[in-house]
PDB file of C-alpha atoms and ligand atoms in Angstrom:
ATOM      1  CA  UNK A 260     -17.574  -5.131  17.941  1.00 51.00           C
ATOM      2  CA  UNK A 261     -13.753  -4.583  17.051  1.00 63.00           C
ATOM      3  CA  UNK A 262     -13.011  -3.067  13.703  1.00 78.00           C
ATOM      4  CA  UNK A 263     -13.344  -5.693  11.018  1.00 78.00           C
ATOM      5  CA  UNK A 264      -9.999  -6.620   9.587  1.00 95.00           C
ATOM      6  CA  UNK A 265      -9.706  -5.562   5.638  1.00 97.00           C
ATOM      7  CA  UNK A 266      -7.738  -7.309   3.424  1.00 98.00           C
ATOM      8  CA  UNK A 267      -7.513  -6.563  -0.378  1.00 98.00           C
ATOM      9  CA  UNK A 268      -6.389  -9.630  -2.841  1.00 98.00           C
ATOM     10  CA  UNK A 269      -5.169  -8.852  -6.200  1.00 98.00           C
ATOM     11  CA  UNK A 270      -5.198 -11.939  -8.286  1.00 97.00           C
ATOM     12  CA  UNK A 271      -3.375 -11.318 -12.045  1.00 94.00           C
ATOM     13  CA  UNK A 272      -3.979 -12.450 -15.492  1.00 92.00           C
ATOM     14  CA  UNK A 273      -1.680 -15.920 -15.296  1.00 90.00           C
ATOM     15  CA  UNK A 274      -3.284 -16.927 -12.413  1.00 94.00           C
ATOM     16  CA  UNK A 275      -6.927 -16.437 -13.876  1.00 95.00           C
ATOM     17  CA  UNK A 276      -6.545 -17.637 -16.886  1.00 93.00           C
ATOM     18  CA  UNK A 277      -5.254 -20.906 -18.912  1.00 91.00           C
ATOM     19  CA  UNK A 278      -2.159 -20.284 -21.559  1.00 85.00           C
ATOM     20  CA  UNK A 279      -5.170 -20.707 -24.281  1.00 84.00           C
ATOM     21  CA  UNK A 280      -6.564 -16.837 -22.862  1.00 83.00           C
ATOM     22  CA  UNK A 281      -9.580 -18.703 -21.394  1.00 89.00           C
ATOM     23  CA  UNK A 282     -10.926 -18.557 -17.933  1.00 93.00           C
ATOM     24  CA  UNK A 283      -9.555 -21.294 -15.316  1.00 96.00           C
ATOM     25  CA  UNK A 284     -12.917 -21.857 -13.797  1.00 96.00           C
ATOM     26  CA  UNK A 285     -11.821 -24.417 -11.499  1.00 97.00           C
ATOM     27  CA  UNK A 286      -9.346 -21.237  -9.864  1.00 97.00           C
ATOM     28  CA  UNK A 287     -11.913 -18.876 -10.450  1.00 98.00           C
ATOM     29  CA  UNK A 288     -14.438 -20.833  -8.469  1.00 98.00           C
ATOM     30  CA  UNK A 289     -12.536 -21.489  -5.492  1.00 98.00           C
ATOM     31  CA  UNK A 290     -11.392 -18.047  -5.383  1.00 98.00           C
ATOM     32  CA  UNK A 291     -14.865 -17.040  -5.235  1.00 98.00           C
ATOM     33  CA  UNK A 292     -15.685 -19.262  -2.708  1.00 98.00           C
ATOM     34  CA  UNK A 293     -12.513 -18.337  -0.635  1.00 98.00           C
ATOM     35  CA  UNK A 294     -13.061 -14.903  -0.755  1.00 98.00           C
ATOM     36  CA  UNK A 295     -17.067 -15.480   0.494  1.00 98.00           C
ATOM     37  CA  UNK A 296     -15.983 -16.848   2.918  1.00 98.00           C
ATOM     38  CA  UNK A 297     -13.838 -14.824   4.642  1.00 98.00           C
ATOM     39  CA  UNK A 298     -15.778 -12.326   3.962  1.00 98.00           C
ATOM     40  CA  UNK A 299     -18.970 -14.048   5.893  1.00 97.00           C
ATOM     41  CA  UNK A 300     -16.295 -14.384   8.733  1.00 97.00           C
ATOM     42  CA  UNK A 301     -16.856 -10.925   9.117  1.00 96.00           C
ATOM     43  CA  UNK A 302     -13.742  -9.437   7.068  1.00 97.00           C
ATOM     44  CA  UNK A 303     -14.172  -6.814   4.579  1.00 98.00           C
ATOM     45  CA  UNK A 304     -12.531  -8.097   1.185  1.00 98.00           C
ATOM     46  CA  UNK A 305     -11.986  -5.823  -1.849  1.00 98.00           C
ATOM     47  CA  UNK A 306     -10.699  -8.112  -4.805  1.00 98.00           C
ATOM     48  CA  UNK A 307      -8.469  -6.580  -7.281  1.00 98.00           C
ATOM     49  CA  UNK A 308      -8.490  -8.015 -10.679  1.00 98.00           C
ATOM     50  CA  UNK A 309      -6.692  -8.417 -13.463  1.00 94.00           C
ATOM     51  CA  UNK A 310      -7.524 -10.254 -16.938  1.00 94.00           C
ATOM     52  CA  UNK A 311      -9.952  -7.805 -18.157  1.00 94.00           C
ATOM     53  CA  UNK A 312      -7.643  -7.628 -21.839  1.00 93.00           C
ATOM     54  CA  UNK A 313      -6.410 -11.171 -21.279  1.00 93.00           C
ATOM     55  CA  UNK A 314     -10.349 -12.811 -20.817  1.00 94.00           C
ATOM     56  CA  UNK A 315     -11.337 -10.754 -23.511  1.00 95.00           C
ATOM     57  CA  UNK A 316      -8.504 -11.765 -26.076  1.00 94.00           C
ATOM     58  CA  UNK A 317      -9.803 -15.265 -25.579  1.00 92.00           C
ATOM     59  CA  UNK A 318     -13.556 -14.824 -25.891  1.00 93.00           C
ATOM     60  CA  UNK A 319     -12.745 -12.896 -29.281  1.00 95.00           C
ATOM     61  CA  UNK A 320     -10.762 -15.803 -30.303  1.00 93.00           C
ATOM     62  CA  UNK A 321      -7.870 -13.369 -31.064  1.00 94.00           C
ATOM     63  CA  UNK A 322      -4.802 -15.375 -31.972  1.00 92.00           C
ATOM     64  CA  UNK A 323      -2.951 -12.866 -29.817  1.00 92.00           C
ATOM     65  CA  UNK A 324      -2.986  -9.782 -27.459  1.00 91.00           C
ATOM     66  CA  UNK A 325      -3.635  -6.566 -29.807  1.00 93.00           C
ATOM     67  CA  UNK A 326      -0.536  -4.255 -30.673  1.00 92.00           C
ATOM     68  CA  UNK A 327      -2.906  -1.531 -30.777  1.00 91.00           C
ATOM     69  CA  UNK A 328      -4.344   0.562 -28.126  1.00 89.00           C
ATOM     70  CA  UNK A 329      -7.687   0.843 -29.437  1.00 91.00           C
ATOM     71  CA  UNK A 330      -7.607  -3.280 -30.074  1.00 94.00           C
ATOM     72  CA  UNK A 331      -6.611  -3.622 -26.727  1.00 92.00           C
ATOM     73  CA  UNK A 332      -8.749  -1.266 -24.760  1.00 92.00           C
ATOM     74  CA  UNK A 333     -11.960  -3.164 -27.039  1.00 95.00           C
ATOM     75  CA  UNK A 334     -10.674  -6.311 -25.653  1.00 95.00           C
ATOM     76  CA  UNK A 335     -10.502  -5.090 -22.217  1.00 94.00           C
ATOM     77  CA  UNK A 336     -14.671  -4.159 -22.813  1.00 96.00           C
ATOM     78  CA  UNK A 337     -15.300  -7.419 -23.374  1.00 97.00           C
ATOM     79  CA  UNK A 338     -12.778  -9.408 -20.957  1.00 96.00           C
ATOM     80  CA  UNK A 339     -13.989  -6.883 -18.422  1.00 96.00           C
ATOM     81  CA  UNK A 340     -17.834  -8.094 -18.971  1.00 97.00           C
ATOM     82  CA  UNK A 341     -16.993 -11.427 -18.880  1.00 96.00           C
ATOM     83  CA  UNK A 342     -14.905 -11.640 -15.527  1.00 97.00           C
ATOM     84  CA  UNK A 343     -17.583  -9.705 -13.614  1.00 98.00           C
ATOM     85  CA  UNK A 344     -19.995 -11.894 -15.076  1.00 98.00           C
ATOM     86  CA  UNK A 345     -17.525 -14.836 -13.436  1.00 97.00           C
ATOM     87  CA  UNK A 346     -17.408 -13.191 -10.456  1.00 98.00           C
ATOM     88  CA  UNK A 347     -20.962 -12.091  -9.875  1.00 98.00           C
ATOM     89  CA  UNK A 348     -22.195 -15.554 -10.486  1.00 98.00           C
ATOM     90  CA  UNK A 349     -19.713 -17.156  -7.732  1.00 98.00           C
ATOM     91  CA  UNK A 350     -19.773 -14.536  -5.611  1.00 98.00           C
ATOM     92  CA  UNK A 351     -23.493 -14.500  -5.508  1.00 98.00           C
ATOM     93  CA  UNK A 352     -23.983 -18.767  -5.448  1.00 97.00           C
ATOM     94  CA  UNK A 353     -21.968 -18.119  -1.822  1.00 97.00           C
ATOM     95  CA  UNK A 354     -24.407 -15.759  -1.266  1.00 97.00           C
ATOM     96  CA  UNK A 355     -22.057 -12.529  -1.457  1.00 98.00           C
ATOM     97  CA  UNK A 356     -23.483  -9.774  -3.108  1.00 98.00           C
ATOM     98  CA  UNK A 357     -20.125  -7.626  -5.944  1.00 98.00           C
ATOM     99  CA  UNK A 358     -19.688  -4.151  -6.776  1.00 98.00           C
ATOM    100  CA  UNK A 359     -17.547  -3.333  -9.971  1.00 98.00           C
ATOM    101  CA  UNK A 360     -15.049  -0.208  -9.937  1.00 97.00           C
ATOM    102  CA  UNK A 361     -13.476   0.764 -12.732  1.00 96.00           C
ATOM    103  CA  UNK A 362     -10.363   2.859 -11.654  1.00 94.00           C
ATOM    104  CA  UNK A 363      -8.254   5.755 -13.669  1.00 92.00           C
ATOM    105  CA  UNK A 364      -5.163   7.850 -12.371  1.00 89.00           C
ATOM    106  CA  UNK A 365      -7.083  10.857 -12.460  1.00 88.00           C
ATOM    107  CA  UNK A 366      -9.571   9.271 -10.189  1.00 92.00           C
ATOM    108  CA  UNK A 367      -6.933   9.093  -7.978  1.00 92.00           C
ATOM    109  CA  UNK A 368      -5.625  12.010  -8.188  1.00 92.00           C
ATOM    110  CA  UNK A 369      -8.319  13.994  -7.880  1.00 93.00           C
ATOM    111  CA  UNK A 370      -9.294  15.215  -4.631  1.00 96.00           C
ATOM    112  CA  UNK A 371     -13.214  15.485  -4.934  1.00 96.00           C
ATOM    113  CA  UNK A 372     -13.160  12.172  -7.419  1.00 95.00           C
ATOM    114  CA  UNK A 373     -10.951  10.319  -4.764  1.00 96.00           C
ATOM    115  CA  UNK A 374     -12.814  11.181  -1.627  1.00 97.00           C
ATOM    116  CA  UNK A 375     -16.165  10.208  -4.080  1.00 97.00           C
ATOM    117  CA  UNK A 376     -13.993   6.873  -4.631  1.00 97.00           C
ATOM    118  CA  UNK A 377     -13.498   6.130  -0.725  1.00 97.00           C
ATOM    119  CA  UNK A 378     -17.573   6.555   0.296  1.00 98.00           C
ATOM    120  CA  UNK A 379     -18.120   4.517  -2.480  1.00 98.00           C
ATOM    121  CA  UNK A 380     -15.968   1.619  -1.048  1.00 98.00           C
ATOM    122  CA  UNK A 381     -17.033   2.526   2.625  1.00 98.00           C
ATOM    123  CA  UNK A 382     -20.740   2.508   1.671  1.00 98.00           C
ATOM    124  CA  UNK A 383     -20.326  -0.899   0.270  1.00 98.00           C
ATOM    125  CA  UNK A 384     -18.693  -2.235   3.068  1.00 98.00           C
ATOM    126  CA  UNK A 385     -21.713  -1.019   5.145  1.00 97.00           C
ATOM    127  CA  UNK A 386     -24.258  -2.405   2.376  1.00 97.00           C
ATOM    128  CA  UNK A 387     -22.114  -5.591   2.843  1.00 97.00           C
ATOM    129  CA  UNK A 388     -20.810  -6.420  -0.665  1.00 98.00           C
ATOM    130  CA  UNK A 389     -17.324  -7.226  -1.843  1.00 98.00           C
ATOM    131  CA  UNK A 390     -15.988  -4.580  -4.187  1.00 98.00           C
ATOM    132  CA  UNK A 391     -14.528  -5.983  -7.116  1.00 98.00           C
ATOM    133  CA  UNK A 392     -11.849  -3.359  -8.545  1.00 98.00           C
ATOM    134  CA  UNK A 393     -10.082  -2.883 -11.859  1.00 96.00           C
ATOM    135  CA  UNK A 394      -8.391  -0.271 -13.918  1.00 94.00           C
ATOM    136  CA  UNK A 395     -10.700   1.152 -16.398  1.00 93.00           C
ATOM    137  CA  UNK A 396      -8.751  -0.416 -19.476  1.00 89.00           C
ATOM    138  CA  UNK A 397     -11.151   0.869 -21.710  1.00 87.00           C
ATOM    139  CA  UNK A 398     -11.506   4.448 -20.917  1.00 85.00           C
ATOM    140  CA  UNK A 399      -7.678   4.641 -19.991  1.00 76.00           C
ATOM    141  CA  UNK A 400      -4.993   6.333 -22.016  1.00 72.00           C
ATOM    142  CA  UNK A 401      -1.220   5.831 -21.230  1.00 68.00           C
ATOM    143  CA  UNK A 402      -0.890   9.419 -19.746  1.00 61.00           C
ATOM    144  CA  UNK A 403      -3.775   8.598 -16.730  1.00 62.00           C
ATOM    145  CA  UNK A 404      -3.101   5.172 -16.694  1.00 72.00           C
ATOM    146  CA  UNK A 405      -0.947   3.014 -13.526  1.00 79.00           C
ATOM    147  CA  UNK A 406      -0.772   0.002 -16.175  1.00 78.00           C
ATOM    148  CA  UNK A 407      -0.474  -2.871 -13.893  1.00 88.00           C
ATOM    149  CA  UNK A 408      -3.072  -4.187 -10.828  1.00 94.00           C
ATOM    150  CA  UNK A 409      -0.038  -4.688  -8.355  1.00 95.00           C
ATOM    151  CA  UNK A 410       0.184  -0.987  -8.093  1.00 94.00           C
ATOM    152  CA  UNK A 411      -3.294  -0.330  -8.981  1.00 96.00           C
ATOM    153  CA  UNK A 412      -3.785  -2.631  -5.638  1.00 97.00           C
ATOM    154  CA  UNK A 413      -1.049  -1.150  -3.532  1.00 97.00           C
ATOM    155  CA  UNK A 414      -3.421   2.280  -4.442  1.00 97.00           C
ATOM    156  CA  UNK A 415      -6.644   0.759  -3.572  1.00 98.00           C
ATOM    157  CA  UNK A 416      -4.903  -0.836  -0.230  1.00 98.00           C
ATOM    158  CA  UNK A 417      -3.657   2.442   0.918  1.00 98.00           C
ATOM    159  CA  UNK A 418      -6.785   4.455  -0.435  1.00 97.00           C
ATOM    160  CA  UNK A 419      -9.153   2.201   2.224  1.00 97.00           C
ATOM    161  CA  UNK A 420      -6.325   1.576   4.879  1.00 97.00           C
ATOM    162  CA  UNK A 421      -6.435  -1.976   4.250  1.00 98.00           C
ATOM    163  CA  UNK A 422      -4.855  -4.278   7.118  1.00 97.00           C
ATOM    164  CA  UNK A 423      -3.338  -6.407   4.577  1.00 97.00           C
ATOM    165  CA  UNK A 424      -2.329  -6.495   0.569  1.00 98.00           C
ATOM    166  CA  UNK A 425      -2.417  -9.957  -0.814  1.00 98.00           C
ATOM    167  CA  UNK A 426      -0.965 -10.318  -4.030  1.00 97.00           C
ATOM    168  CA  UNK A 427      -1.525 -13.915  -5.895  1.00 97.00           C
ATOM    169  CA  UNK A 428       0.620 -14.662  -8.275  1.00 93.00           C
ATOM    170  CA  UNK A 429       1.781 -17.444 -10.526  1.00 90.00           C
ATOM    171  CA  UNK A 430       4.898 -17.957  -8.372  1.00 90.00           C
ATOM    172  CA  UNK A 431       5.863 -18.685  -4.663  1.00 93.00           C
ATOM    173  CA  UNK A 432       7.023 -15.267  -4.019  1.00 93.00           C
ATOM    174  CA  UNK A 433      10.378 -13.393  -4.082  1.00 93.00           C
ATOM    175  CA  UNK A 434      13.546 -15.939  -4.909  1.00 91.00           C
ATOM    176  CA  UNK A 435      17.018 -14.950  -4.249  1.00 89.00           C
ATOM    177  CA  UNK A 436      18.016 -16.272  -7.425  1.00 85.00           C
ATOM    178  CA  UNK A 437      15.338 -16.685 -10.516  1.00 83.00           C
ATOM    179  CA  UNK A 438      13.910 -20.266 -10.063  1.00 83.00           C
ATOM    180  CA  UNK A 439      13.241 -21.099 -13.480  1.00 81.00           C
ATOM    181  CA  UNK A 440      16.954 -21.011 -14.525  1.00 83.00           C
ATOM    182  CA  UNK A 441      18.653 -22.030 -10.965  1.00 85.00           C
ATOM    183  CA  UNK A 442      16.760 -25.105  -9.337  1.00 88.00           C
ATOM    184  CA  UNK A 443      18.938 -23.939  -6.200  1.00 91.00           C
ATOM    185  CA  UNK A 444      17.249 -21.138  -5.751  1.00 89.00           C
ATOM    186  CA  UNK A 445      14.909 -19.991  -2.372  1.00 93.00           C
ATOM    187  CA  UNK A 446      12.362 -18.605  -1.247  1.00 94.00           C
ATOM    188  CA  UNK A 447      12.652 -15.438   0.785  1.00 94.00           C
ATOM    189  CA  UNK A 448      10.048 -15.641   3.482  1.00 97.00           C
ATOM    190  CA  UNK A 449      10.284 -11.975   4.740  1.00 97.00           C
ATOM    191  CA  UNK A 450      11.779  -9.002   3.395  1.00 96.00           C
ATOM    192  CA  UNK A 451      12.085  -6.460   6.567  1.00 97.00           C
ATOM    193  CA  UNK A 452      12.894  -3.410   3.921  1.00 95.00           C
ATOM    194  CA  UNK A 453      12.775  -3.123   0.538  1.00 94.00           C
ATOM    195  CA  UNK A 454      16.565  -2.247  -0.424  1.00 92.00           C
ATOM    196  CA  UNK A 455      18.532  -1.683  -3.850  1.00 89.00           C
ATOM    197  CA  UNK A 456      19.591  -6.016  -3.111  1.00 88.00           C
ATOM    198  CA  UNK A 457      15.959  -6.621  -3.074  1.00 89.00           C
ATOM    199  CA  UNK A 458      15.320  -4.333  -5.911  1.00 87.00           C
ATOM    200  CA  UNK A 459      17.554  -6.572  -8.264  1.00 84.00           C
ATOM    201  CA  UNK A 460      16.474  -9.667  -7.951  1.00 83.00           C
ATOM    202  CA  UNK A 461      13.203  -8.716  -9.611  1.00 79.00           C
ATOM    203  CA  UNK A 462      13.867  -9.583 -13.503  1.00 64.00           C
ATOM    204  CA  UNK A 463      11.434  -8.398 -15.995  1.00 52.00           C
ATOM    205  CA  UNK A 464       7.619  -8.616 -17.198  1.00 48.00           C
ATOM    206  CA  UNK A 465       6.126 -11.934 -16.288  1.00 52.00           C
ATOM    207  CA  UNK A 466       4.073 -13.443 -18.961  1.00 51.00           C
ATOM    208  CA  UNK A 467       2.552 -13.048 -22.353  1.00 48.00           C
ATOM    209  CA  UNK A 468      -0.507 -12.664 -21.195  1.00 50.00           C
ATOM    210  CA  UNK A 469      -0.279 -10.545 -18.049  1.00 50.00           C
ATOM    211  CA  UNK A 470       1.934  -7.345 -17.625  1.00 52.00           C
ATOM    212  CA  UNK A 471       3.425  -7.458 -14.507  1.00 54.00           C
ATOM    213  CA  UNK A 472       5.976  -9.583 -12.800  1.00 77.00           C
ATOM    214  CA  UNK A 473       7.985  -9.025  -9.844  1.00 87.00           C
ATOM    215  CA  UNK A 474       9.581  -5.257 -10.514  1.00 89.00           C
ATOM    216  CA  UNK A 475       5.342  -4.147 -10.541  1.00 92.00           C
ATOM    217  CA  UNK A 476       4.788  -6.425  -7.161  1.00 94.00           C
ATOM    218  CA  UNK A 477       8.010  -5.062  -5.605  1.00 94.00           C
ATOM    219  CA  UNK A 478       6.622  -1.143  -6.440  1.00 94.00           C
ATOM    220  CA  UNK A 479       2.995  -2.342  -5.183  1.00 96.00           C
ATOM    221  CA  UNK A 480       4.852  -3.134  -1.660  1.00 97.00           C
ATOM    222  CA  UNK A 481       6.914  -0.248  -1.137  1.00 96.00           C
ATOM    223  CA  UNK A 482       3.748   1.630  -2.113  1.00 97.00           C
ATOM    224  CA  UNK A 483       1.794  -0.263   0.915  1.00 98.00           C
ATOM    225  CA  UNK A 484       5.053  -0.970   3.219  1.00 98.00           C
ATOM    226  CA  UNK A 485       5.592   2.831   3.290  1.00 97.00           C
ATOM    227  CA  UNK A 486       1.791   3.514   4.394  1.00 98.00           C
ATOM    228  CA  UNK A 487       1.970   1.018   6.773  1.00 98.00           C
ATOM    229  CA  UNK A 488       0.582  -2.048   5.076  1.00 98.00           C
ATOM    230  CA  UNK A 489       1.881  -5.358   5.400  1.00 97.00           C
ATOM    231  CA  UNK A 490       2.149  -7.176   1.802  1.00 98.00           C
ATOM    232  CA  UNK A 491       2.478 -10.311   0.896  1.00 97.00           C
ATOM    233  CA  UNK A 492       3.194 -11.780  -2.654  1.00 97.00           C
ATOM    234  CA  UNK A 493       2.170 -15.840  -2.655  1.00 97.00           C
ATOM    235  CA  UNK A 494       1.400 -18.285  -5.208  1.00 96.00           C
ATOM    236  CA  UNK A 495      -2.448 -18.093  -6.101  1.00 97.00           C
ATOM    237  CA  UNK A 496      -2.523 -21.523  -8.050  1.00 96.00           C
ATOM    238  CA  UNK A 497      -4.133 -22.963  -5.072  1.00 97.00           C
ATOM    239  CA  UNK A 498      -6.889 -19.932  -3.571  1.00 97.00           C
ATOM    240  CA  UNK A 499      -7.185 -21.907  -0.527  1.00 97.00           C
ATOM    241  CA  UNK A 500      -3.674 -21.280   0.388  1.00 97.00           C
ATOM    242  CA  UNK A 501      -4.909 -17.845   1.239  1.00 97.00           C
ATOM    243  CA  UNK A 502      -6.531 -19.728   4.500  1.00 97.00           C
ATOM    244  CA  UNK A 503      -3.039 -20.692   5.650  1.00 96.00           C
ATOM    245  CA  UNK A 504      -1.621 -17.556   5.347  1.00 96.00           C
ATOM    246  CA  UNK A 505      -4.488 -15.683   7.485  1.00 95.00           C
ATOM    247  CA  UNK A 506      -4.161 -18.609  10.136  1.00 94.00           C
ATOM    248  CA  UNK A 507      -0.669 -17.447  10.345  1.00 92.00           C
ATOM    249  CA  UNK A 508       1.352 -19.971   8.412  1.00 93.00           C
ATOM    250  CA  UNK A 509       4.201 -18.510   6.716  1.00 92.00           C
ATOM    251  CA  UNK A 510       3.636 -18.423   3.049  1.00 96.00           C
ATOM    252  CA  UNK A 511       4.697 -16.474  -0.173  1.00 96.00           C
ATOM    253  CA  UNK A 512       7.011 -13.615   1.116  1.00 96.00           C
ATOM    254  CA  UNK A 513       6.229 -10.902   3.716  1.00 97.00           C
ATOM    255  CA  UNK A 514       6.956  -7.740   3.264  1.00 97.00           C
ATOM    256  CA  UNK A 515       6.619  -5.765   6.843  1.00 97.00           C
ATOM    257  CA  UNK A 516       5.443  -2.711   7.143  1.00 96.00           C
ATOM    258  CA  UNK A 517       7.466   0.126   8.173  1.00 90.00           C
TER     259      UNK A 517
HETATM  260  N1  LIG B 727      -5.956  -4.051 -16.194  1.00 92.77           N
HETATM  261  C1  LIG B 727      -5.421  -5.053 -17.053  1.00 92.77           C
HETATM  262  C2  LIG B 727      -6.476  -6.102 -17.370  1.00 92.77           C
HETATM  263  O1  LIG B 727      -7.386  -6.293 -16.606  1.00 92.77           O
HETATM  264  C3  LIG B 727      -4.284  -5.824 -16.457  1.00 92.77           C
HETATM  265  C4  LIG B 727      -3.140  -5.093 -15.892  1.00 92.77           C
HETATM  266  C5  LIG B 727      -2.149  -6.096 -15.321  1.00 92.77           C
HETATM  267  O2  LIG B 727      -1.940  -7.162 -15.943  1.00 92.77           O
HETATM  268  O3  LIG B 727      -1.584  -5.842 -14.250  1.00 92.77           O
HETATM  269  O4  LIG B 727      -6.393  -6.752 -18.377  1.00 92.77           O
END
């Protein structure tokens, strides 16, 4: 049997959630059921996720995300809980068993802890569940921590040797102009390098309740790019767009891999 093709998504905070820091479980569910799918096609999936502080902001009914580290990393414990709980469920009513890893720097970093991290992920590609991956918010402190999922995912993807990065995100990809000021503005459908041009036309953090944005999805594909990885950044409003893009439409922008 040829090698099965792995593909890791990363799917962020705005795209998970509603503006009220609840759960979109209409997204949620046909992520879930996206994801099963392709991975019963005989693909080996490992979901990156964000929305572990966001989810939890909103099930503690917190008018808004905590200043504080210690306010934030408790929100993260119970976000965290709550999104594998998600995932678990719709994972599992598609039949598809989850595995949760909670990711550091250090773990990274570490030679023994790293080559602990990639068994891990190989054995539960062999045991046939979809690994489910965040960083551990909780745990974290600003020295060990990467502080955003796109290059917690560009990690991951290089860590496994991932065929493809996916990253979903609440916009159609990389513009040459920002599109929410000039209505003129396109879509870039691939970048062939990542240059100092490409560089600025990233503008800053995306929303209130996520923390990355483009400059974090740019850094995520030179990350993957540079180890070979094609990357592609798309619009995850609609999770079954991700079935166009792996029947080779073009959609969201392509980074190629050097
Ligand atoms: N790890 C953080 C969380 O799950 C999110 C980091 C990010 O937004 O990229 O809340």
């Amino acid at each position: 049997m040829a090698k099965a093709e792995r593909l890791v998504i990363k799917v962020g905070t705005s795209t998970l959630t509603y503006e009220t820091g609840k759960i979109n479980i209409r997204r949620l569910v046909k992520l879930c059921s996206v994801l099963a799918d392709l991975h019963n096609s005989g693909r080996e999936i490992v979901l990156v996720t964000s929305g572990a502080i966001g989810v939890g902001v909103g099930k503690l009914g917190l008018k808004e995300r905590p200043k504080d580290i210690p306010g934030r990393q408790a929100a993260a414990t119970v976000g965290q809980c709550e999104l594998m709980f998600m995932y678990d469920k719709f994972f599992g009513e598609n039949g598809v068993k989850t595995g949760q890893l909670l990711i550091t720097k250090s773990d990274i970093e570490n030679d023994k802890r790293r080559t602990n991290l990639e068994n891990t992920f190989e054995k539960l590609f062999e045991y046939g569940a979809v690994p489910i991956v965040n960083e551990n918010d909780s745990v974290a402190t600003e020295e060990i921590v990467y502080g955003d999922n796109d290059s917690l995912s560009a990690i991951v993807a290089r860590l496994i040797h991932a065929d493809k990065l996916i990253i979903l995100s609440d916009i159609d990809g990389l513009f040459d102009d920002n599109p929410t000021e000039n209505p003129d503005a396109r879509l870039i459908p691939v970048v062939e390098e990542i240059t100092e041009e490409i560089e600025a036309l990233c503008g800053g953090s995306g929303t209130d309740r996520g923390t990355g944005g483009m400059v974090t999805k740019i850094h995520a594909a030179r990350i993957t790019t540079e180890a070979g990885i094609p990357t592609v950044i798309m619009n995850g409003s609609d999770p079954q767009d991700i079935y166009k893009l792996i029947d080779g439409h073009c959609i969201g922008t392509l980074f190629v891999a050097k």
